[in-house]
Amino acid sequence: MSTSTSTGTSTGTGTGTSTGTLEAAHGRTYWVLADVWNIVRRGLTHYQRQPVNIAWQLGFPILSVLLYGYVFGSAMQVPGGGDYKDFLMPGMFVMTMAFGFINTATLVVYDATKGVIDRFRSMPMRPRPSSPDAG
C-alpha cells in the first residue's frame, strides 16, 4: 500500500520540482538521511566552536563515578552484603542519560527562542510526525 505525500511545494532549487517527485527520484531513505545529516552537521559545528562541551559531557560521568565510587564508596554499606559499585554504575548510566535529555531539551528551547526552528521550516526539509515542530 503506497500513499502519496506530495504537497506540490517547490524545493527552493528553482526547478519547480515537487517533493513527491524528488522522493521518487532518490527514494525516501535518501532524503531522510540528508535531513538527518544536516541536523547532525549543525550539532557537530556547535562542538567544533565550543570544544569544552565535549570535555564536560565526557568528563562529568567519569568524575562522578570516581567521586561516588572511590571517595564516598567506602562509607556506603549495602544491606545484605553486596558491593556498592554494582548499584553505582546503573545509577550513573541513568544520571548520564538524564543530563543528556536535559541538554537536548535546553538546546531545543534555545533554538525555538532564537528562530532556528522557523528557519528549519523554511528549508526544503519534509516535516515528519516525530519532529518537535510538526503539528
C-alpha positions as MATLAB code, in Angstrom:
seq = 'MSTSTSTGTSTGTGTGTSTGTLEAAHGRTYWVLADVWNIVRRGLTHYQRQPVNIAWQLGFPILSVLLYGYVFGSAMQVPGGGDYKDFLMPGMFVMTMAFGFINTATLVVYDATKGVIDRFRSMPMRPRPSSPDAG';
ca = [
       0.000    0.000    0.000;
       1.514    3.278   -1.053;
       0.403    6.733   -0.067;
       1.395    9.918   -1.775;
       2.730   12.649    0.472;
       3.449   15.194   -2.214;
       2.430   18.695   -1.244;
       3.340   20.266   -4.553;
       5.672   22.744   -2.895;
       8.838   23.877   -4.531;
      12.141   22.625   -3.154;
      13.779   26.005   -3.407;
      16.200   24.913   -6.139;
      14.428   26.870   -8.854;
      13.448   23.781  -10.814;
       9.845   23.729   -9.627;
      10.116   20.026   -8.798;
       7.676   18.848   -6.161;
       8.728   16.989   -3.033;
       6.967   13.835   -4.199;
       8.884   13.812   -7.479;
      12.180   14.199   -5.643;
      11.273   11.293   -3.378;
      10.515    9.182   -6.407;
      13.850   10.103   -7.995;
      16.064    9.466   -4.967;
      13.923    7.464   -2.605;
      12.569    8.396    0.764;
      15.514    6.973    2.697;
      17.942    9.231    0.841;
      16.071   12.377    1.847;
      15.626   11.210    5.438;
      19.374   10.643    5.688;
      20.099   14.000    4.025;
      17.877   15.812    6.535;
      19.421   13.945    9.458;
      22.919   14.753    8.192;
      22.048   18.468    8.109;
      20.957   18.360   11.756;
      24.000   16.289   12.818;
      26.370   18.610   10.978;
      24.815   21.555   12.795;
      25.390   19.834   16.147;
      28.990   18.976   15.256;
      29.585   22.598   14.329;
      28.499   23.583   17.850;
      31.040   21.147   19.294;
      33.740   22.474   16.991;
      33.090   26.038   18.162;
      32.763   25.096   21.844;
      35.009   22.081   22.494;
      34.630   22.475   26.254;
      31.159   20.922   25.873;
      32.724   17.649   24.723;
      35.067   17.647   27.702;
      32.183   18.388   30.070;
      29.865   15.737   28.632;
      32.548   13.061   28.675;
      34.274   14.130   31.876;
      31.288   14.581   34.184;
      30.220   10.907   34.256;
      33.833    9.786   34.758;
      34.348   12.225   37.631;
      31.018   11.214   39.173;
      31.937    7.533   39.127;
      35.328    8.270   40.658;
      33.846   10.540   43.306;
      30.909    8.365   44.347;
      32.716    5.073   43.835;
      36.055    5.659   45.477;
      35.671    8.707   47.711;
      32.190    8.051   49.118;
      32.025    4.343   48.260;
      33.871    3.154   51.341;
      31.278    4.838   53.562;
      28.353    3.031   51.905;
      27.157   -0.290   53.261;
      24.761   -2.280   51.096;
      22.189   -4.251   53.113;
      22.678   -7.950   52.513;
      26.426   -7.715   51.907;
      26.513   -6.616   48.263;
      29.022   -4.397   46.530;
      28.146   -0.695   46.303;
      29.635   -0.408   42.812;
      27.070   -2.912   41.478;
      24.414   -0.303   42.266;
      26.538    2.720   41.412;
      27.116    2.040   37.716;
      23.448    1.641   36.651;
      22.635    4.789   38.603;
      25.420    6.677   36.863;
      24.190    5.488   33.456;
      20.681    6.731   34.232;
      22.020   10.041   35.538;
      24.165   10.498   32.423;
      21.161    9.853   30.168;
      19.030   12.277   32.189;
      21.650   15.009   31.802;
      21.762   14.264   28.067;
      17.987   14.673   27.836;
      18.177   17.932   29.777;
      20.925   19.191   27.465;
      18.868   18.301   24.388;
      15.722   19.939   25.777;
      17.663   23.093   26.629;
      19.066   23.311   23.100;
      15.604   22.809   21.555;
      14.192   25.639   23.687;
      17.166   27.842   22.794;
      16.652   27.098   19.090;
      12.939   27.866   19.371;
      13.552   31.233   21.017;
      16.251   32.210   18.503;
      14.135   31.302   15.464;
      16.158   28.304   14.301;
      13.082   26.078   14.087;
      11.392   28.706   11.908;
      14.419   28.576    9.600;
      14.146   24.776    9.510;
      10.528   25.155    8.439;
      11.599   27.346    5.511;
      14.198   24.801    4.353;
      13.275   22.105    1.834;
      13.055   19.513    4.612;
       9.900   17.470    4.947;
       8.257   17.676    8.353;
       7.991   14.290    9.957;
       5.453   13.354   12.612;
       8.278   12.680   15.079;
       9.866   16.111   14.705;
       9.286   18.597   17.528;
       7.758   21.236   15.269;
       5.474   19.032   13.159;
       1.965   19.801   14.117;
];
